[in-house]
GROMACS .gro file of C-alpha atoms in nm:
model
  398
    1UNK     CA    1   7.173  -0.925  -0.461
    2UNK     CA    2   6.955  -1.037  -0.174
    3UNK     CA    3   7.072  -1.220   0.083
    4UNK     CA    4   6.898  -1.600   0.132
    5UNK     CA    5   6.694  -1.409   0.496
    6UNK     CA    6   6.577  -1.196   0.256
    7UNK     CA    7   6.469  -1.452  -0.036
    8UNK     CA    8   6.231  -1.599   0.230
    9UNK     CA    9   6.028  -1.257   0.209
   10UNK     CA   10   6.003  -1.203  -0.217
   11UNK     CA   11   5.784  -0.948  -0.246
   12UNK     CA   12   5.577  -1.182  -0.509
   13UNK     CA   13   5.490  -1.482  -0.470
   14UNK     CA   14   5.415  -1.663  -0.801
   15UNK     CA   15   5.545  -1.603  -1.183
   16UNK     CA   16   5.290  -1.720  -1.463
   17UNK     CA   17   5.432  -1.769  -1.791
   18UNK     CA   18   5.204  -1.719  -2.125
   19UNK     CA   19   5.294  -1.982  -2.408
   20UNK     CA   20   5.239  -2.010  -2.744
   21UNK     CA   21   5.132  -2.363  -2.877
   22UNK     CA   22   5.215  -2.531  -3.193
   23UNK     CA   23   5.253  -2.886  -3.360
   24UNK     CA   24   5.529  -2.978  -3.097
   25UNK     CA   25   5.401  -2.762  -2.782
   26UNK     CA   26   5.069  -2.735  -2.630
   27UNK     CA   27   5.100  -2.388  -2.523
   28UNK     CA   28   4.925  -2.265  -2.230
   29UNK     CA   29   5.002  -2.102  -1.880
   30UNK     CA   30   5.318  -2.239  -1.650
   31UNK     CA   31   5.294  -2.159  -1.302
   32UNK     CA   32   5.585  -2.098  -1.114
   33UNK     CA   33   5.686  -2.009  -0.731
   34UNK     CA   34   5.866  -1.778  -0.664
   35UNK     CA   35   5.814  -1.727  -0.280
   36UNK     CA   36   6.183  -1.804  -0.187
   37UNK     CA   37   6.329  -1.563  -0.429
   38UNK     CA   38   6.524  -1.563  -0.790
   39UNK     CA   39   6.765  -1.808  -0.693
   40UNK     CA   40   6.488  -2.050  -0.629
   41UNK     CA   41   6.205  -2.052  -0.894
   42UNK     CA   42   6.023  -2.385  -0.873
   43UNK     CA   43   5.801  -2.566  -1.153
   44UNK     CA   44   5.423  -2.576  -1.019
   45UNK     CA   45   5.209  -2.643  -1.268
   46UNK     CA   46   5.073  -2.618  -1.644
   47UNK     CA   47   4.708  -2.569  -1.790
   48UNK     CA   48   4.732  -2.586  -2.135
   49UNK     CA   49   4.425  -2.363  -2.201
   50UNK     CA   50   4.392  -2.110  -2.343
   51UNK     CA   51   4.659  -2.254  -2.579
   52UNK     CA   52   4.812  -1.922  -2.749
   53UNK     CA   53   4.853  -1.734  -2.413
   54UNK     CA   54   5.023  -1.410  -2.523
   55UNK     CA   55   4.933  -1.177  -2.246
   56UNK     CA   56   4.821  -1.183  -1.890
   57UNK     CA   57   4.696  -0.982  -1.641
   58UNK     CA   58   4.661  -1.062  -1.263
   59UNK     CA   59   4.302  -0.928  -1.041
   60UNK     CA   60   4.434  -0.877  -0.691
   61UNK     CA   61   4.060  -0.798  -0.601
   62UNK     CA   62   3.928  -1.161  -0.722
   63UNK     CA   63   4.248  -1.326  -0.714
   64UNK     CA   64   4.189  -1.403  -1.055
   65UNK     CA   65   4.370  -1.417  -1.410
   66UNK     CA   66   4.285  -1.318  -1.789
   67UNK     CA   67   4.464  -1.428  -2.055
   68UNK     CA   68   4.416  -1.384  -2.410
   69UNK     CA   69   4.378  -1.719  -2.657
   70UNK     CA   70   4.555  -1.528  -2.941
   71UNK     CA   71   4.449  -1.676  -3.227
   72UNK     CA   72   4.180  -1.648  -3.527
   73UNK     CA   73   3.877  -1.855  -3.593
   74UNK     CA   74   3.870  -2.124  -3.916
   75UNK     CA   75   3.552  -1.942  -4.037
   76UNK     CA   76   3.208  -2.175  -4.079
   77UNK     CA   77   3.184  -2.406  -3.795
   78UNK     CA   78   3.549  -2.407  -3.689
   79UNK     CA   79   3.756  -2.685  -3.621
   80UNK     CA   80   3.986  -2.483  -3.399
   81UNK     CA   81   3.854  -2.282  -3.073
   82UNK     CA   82   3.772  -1.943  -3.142
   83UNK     CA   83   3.975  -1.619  -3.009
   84UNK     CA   84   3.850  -1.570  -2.660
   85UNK     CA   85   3.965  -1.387  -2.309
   86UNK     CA   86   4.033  -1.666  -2.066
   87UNK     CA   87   3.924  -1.599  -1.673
   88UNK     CA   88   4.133  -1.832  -1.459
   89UNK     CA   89   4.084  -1.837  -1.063
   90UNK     CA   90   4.467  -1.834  -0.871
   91UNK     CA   91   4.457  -2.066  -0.509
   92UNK     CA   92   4.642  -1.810  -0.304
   93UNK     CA   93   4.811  -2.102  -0.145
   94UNK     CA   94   4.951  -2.331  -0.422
   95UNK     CA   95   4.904  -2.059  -0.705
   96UNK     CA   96   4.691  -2.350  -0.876
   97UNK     CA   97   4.477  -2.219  -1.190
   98UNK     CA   98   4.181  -2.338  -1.209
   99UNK     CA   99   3.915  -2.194  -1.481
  100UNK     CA  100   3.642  -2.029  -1.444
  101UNK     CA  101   3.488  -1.935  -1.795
  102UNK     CA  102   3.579  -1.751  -2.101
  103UNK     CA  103   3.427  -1.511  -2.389
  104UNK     CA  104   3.437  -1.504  -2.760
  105UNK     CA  105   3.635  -1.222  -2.894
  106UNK     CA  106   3.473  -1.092  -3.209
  107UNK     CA  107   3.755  -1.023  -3.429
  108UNK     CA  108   4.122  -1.243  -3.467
  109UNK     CA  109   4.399  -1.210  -3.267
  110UNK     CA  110   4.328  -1.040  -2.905
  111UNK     CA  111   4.675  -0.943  -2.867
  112UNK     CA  112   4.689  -0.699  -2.512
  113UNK     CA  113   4.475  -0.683  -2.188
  114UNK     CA  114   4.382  -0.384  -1.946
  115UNK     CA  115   4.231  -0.446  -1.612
  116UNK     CA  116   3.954  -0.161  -1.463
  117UNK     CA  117   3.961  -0.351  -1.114
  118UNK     CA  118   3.784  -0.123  -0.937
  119UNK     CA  119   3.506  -0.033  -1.225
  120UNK     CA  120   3.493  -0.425  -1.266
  121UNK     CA  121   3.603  -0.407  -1.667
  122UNK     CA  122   3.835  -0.600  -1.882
  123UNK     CA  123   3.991  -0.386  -2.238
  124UNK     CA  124   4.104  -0.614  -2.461
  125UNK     CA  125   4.331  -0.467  -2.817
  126UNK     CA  126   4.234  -0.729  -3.094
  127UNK     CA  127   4.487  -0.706  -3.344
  128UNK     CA  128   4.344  -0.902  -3.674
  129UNK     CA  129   4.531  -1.074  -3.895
  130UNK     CA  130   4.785  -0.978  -4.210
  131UNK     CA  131   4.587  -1.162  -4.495
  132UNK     CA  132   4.310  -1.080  -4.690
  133UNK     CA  133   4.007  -1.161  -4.900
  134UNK     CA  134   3.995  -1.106  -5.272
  135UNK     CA  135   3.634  -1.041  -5.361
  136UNK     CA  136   3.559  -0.998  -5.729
  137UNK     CA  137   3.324  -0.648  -5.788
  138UNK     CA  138   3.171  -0.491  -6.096
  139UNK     CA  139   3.266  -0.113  -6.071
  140UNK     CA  140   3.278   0.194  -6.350
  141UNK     CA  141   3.122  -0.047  -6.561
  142UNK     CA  142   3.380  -0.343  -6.552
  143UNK     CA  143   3.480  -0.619  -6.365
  144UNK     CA  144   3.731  -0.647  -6.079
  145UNK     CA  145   3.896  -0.663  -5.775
  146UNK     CA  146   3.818  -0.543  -5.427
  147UNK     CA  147   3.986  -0.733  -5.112
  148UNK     CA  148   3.829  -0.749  -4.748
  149UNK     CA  149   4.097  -0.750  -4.438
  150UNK     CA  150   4.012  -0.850  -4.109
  151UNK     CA  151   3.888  -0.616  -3.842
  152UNK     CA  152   4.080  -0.498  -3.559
  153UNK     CA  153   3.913  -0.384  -3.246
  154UNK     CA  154   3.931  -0.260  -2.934
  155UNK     CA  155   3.667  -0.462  -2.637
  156UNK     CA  156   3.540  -0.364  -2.323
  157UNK     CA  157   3.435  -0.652  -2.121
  158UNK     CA  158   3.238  -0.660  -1.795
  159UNK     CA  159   3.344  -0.867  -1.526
  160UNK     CA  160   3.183  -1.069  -1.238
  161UNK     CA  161   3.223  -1.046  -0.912
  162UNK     CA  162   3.367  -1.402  -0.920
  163UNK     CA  163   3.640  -1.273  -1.184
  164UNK     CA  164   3.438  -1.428  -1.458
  165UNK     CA  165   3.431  -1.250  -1.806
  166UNK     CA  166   3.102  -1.124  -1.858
  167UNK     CA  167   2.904  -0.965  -2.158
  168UNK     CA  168   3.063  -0.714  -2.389
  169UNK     CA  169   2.964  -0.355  -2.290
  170UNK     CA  170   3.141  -0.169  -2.629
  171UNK     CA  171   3.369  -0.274  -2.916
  172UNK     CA  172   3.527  -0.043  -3.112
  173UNK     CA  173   3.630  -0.128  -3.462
  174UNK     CA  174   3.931   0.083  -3.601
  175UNK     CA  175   3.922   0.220  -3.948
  176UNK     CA  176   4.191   0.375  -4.181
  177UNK     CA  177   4.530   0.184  -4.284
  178UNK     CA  178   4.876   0.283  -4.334
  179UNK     CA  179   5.146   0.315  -4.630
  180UNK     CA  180   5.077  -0.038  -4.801
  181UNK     CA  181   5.296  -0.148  -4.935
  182UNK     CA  182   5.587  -0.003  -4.734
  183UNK     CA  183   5.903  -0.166  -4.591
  184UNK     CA  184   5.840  -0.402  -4.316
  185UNK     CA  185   5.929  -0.752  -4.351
  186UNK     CA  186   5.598  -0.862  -4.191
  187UNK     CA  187   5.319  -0.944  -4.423
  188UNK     CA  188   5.543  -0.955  -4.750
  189UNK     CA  189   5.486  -0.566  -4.670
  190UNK     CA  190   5.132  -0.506  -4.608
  191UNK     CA  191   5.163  -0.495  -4.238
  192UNK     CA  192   4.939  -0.181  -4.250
  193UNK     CA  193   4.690  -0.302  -4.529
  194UNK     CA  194   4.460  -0.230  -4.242
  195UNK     CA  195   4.464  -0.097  -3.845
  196UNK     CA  196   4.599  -0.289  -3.619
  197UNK     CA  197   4.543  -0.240  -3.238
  198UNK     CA  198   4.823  -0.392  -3.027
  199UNK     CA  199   4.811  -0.208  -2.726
  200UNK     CA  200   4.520  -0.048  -2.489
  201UNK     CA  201   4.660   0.118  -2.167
  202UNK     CA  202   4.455   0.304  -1.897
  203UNK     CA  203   4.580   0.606  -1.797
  204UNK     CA  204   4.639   0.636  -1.410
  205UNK     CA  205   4.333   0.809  -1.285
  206UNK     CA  206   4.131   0.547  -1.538
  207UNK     CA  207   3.980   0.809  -1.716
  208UNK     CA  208   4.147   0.777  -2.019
  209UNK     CA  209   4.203   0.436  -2.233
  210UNK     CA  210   4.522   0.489  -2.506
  211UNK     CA  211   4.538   0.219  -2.804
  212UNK     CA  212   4.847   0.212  -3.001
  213UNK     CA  213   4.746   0.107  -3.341
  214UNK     CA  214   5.054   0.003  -3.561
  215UNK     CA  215   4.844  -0.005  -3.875
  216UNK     CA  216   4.749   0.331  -3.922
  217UNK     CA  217   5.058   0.499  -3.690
  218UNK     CA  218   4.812   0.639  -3.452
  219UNK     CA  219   4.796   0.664  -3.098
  220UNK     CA  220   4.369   0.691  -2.998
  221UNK     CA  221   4.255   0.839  -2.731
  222UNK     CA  222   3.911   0.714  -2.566
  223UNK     CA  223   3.731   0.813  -2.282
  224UNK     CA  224   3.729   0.555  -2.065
  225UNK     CA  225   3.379   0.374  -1.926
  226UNK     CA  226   3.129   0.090  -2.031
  227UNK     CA  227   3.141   0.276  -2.342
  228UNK     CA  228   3.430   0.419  -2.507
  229UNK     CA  229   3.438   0.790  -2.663
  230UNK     CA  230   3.713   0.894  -2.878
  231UNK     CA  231   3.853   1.219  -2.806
  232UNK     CA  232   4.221   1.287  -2.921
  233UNK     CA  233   4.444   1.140  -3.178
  234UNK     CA  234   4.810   1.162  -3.191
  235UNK     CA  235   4.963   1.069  -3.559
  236UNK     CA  236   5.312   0.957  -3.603
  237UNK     CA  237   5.513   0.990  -3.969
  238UNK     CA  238   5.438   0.647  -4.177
  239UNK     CA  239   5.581   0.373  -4.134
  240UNK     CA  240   5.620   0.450  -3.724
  241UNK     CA  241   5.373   0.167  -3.626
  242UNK     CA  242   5.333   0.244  -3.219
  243UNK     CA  243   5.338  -0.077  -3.079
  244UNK     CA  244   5.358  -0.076  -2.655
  245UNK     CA  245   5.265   0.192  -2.480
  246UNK     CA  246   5.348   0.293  -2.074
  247UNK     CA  247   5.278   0.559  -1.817
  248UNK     CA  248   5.513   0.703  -1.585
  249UNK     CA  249   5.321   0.899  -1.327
  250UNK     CA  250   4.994   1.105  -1.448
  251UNK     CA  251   5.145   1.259  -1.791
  252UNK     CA  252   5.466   1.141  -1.904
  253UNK     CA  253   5.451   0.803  -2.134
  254UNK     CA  254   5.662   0.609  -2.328
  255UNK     CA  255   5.648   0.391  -2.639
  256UNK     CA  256   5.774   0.150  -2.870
  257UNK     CA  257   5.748   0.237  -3.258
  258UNK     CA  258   5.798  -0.138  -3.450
  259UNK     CA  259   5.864  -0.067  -3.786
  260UNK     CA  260   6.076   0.321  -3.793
  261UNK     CA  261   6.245   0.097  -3.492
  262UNK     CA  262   6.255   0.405  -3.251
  263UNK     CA  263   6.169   0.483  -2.906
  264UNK     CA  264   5.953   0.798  -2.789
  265UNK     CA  265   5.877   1.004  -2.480
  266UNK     CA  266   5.565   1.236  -2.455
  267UNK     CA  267   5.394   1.467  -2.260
  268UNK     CA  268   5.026   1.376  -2.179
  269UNK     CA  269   4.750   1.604  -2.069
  270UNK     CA  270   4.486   1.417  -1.814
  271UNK     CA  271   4.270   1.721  -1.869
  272UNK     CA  272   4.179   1.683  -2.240
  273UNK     CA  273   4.376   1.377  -2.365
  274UNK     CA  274   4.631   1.565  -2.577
  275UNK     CA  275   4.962   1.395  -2.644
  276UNK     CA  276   5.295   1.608  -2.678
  277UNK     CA  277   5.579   1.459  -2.838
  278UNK     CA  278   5.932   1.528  -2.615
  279UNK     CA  279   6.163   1.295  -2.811
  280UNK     CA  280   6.166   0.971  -3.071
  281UNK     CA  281   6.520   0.827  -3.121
  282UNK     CA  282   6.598   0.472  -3.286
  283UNK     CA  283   6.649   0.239  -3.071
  284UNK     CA  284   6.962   0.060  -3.229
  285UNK     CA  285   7.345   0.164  -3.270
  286UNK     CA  286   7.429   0.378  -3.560
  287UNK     CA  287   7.617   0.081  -3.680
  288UNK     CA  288   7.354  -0.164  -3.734
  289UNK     CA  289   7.214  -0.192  -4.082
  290UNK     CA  290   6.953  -0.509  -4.064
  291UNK     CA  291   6.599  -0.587  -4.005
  292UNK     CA  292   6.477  -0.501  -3.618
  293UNK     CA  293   6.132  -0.455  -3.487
  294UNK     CA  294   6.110  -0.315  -3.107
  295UNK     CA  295   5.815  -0.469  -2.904
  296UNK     CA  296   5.779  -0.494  -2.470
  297UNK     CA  297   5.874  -0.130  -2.281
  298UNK     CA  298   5.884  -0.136  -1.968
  299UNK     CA  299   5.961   0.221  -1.767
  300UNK     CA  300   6.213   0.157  -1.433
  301UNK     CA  301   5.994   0.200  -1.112
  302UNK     CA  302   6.213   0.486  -1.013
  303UNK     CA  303   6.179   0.646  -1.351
  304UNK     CA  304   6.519   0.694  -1.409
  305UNK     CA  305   6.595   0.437  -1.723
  306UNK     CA  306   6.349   0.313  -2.023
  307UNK     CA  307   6.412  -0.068  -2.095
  308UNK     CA  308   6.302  -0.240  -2.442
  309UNK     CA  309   6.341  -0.553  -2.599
  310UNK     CA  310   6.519  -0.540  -2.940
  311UNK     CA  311   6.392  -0.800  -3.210
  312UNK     CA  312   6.629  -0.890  -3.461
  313UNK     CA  313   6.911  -0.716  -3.290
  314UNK     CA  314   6.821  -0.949  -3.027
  315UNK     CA  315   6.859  -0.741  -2.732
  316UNK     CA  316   6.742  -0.605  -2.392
  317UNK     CA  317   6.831  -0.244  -2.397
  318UNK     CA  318   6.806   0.034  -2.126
  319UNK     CA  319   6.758   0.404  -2.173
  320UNK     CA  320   6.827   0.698  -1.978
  321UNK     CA  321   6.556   0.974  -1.922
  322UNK     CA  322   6.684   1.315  -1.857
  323UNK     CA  323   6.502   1.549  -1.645
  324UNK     CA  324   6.259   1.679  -1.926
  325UNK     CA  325   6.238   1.316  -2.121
  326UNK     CA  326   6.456   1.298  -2.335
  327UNK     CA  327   6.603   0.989  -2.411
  328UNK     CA  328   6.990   0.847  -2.488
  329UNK     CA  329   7.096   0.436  -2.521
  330UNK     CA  330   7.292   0.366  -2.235
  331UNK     CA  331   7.378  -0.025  -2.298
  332UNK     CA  332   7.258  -0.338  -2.437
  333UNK     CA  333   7.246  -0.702  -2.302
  334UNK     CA  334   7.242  -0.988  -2.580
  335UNK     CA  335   6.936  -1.202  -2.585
  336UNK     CA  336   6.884  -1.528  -2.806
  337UNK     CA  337   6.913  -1.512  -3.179
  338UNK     CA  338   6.582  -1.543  -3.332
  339UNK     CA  339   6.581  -1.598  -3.687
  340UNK     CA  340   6.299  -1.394  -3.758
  341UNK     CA  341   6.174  -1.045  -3.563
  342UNK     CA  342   5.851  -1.247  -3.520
  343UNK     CA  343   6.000  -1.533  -3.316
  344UNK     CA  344   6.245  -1.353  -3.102
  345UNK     CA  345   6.207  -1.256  -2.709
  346UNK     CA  346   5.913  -1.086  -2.690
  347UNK     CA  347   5.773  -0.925  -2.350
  348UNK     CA  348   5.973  -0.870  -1.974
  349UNK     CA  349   5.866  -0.731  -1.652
  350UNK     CA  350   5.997  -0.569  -1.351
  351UNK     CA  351   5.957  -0.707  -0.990
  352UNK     CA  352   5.766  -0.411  -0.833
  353UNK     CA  353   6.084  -0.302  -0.647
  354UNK     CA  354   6.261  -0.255  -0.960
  355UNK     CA  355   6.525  -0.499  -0.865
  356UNK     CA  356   6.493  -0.740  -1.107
  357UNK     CA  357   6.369  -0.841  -1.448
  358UNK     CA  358   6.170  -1.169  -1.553
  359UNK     CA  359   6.179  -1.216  -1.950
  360UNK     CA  360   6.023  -1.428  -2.180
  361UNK     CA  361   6.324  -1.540  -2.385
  362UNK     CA  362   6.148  -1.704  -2.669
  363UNK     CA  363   6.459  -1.858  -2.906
  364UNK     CA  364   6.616  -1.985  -2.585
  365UNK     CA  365   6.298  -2.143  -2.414
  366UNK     CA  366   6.374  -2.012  -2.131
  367UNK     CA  367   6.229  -1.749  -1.835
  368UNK     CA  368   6.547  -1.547  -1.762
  369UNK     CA  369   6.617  -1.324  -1.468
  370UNK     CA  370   6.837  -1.058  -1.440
  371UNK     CA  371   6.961  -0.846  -1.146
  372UNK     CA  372   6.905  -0.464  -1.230
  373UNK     CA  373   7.172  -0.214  -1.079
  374UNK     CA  374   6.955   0.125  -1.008
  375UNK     CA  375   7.239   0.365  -1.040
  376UNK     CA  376   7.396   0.243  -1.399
  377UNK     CA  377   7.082   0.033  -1.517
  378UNK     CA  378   7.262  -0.236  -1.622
  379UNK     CA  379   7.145  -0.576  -1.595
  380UNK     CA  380   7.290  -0.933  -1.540
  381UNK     CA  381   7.145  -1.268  -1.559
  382UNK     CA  382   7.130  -1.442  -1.230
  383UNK     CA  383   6.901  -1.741  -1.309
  384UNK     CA  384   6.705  -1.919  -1.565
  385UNK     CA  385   6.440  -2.150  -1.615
  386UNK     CA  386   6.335  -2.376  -1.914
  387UNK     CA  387   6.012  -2.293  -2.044
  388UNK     CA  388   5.857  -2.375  -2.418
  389UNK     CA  389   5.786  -2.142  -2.626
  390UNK     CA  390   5.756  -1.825  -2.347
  391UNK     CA  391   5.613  -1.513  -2.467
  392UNK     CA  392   5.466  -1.356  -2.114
  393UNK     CA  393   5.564  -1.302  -1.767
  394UNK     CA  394   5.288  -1.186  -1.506
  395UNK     CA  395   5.429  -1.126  -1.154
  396UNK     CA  396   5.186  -1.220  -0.856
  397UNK     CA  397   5.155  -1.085  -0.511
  398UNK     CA  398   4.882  -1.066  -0.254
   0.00000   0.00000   0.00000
């Protein structure tokens, strides 16, 4: 643990924590300093727009940071605002947001942001929503049904100079849909009735732009630019649903599959986008028989462990990575009990050093912290702060 000299030099400097808003929250962004260490996290501020802030991501360039409004628009002049990207400018001194603008998001539910800082573009994975239309048709010579779901999308924004969101340069509308109905407790089981991007990572030289669509078990592979090209595939068994998606160096990455609950390593090829499968294991104890749905992954810095969040087991859990990827459990901490997969912790972060880990602990309304040990990859808790309703951690440096 570091000593109180060394709090006085935290490698980051503020912690901004996403909320979700309902009838007894407003939601929004919390900002919190961190400058004098873990021990020592103090209370800055709050903007409470955008309201359903479910994932950030932090411009070093413009000092400047997105955030999604997750949410979906009432239809004909809506009563509630619409599902936008959020630009918010950071005072380097105070960590102070202050807005700057935001733009519409076509379809429901932006759910995951990717920052091109260099190439000046924001990738936004729009998710949709579960329900659905029933439209009545006349077809084969008889009446009856046909039902419309929402889109799901994946956007390329341009951004200013300023850090403002700019014009859309592509959008991408997924197609297909999965085994419907099929297990999953989400959606009275028509959680793939339609795709469903939740995930759009860059690969490290930016050349390549992976989606993880858990409606149609696919992993897409774009070229990566104002416009988007699609030029591999990879397609998991049904009912696999890749949710979260991360790189470790230029070709190894790892992923979250929600529904199969299981954990994967694979092989990537910068050269023509092809993804290799190296291993998928569940991510629970052979001893557990009940509903779980894995969501965050976050790969150590040193590459050594995997970490995930468990929901419905209610866990943080850390794997090891052998030499050649594959993957074994190697321990569990307990998190809060949600009652519902849906509601239960649901992102984390490392500090850049890989010494510690800031998570959204949803159930408990609370941003916990916990020490990491490098050689065993266990963690501990070390300090907590109330938060309501926390679903997203950003880390901030300059």
């Amino acid at each position: 643990m570091k000593t109180s000299a060394d709090n006085q030099n935290f490698e980051h400097a503020f912690a901004y924590v996403g909320t979700y808003g309902d009838e007894t929250h407003p939601g929004g962004i919390y900002t919190f300093s961190v400058k004098e260490g873990v021990e020592n996290i103090k209370a800055i501020s709050h903007v409470a727009q955008p309201a359903q802030a479910g994932y950030l991501v932090f411009d070093k360039q413009t000092h400047t940071l997105y955030s999604v409004d997750e949410r979906k628009n009432d239809g004909r002049g809506p009563v509630s605002p619409p599902a936008s990207v959020f630009a918010l400018s950071v005072d380097q001194a105070s960590g102070e947001l202050t807005p700057i603008n935001s733009c519409l998001a076509p379809t429901p539910f932006p759910t995951f942001l990717n920052l091109d800082s260099e190439g000046r573009r924001l990738v936004s994975a729009n998710h949709g929503g579960f329900d659905h239309i029933e439209k009545a048709v006349f077809k084969d010579g008889r009446w009856t049904s046909d039902y419309l779901y929402d889109d799901s999308s994946v956007i390329v924004y341009n951004l200013g100079d300023d850090g403002s969101v700019e014009q859309i340069s592509d959008l991408v509308v997924l197609e297909g849909h999965g085994k419907d109905p099929n297990g999953s407790l989400q959606a009275g089981g028509h959680a793939q009735s339609g795709p469903h991007a939740h995930s759009c990572v860059l690969s490290p030289d930016r050349k390549h732009l992976l989606v993880c669509d858990k409606g149609t078990d696919r992993i897409y592979v774009y070229q990566f630019g104002d416009k988007l090209k699609l030029i591999n595939f990879y397609q998991f068994p049904e009912e696999s649903a890749p949710r979260h998606l991360e790189f470790f160096g230029d070709d190894r990455v790892y992923l979250t599959l929600e529904l199969s609950s299981q954990v994967a390593s694979m092989n990537f090829n910068p050269a023509s986008g092809e993804l290799v499968l190296i291993d998928q294991v569940s991510t629970l104890p052979d001893n557990y028989l009940y509903p779980n749905e894995p969501a965050e992954i976050r790969v150590h810095p040193k590459g050594k462990f995997v970490y995930l969040n468990n929901r419905g087991e209610d866990t943080l859990v850390c794997f090891k990575v052998s030499s050649d990827g594959m993957l074994s459990r190697k321990g569990y901490t307990k998190l809060a009990k949600s009652i519902h997969p849906g509601l239960a912790a649901r992102s984390f972060t490392f500090t850049s050093d890989g010494k510690y880990i800031f998570l959204a602990d949803r159930p408990d309304n609370l941003l916990k912290v916990y020490a990491v040990d490098e050689e065993t990859g266990g963690v501990s808790l070390i300090n907590s702060v109330e938060v309501p309703q926390p679903v997203y951690v950003e880390l901030v440096s300059f």
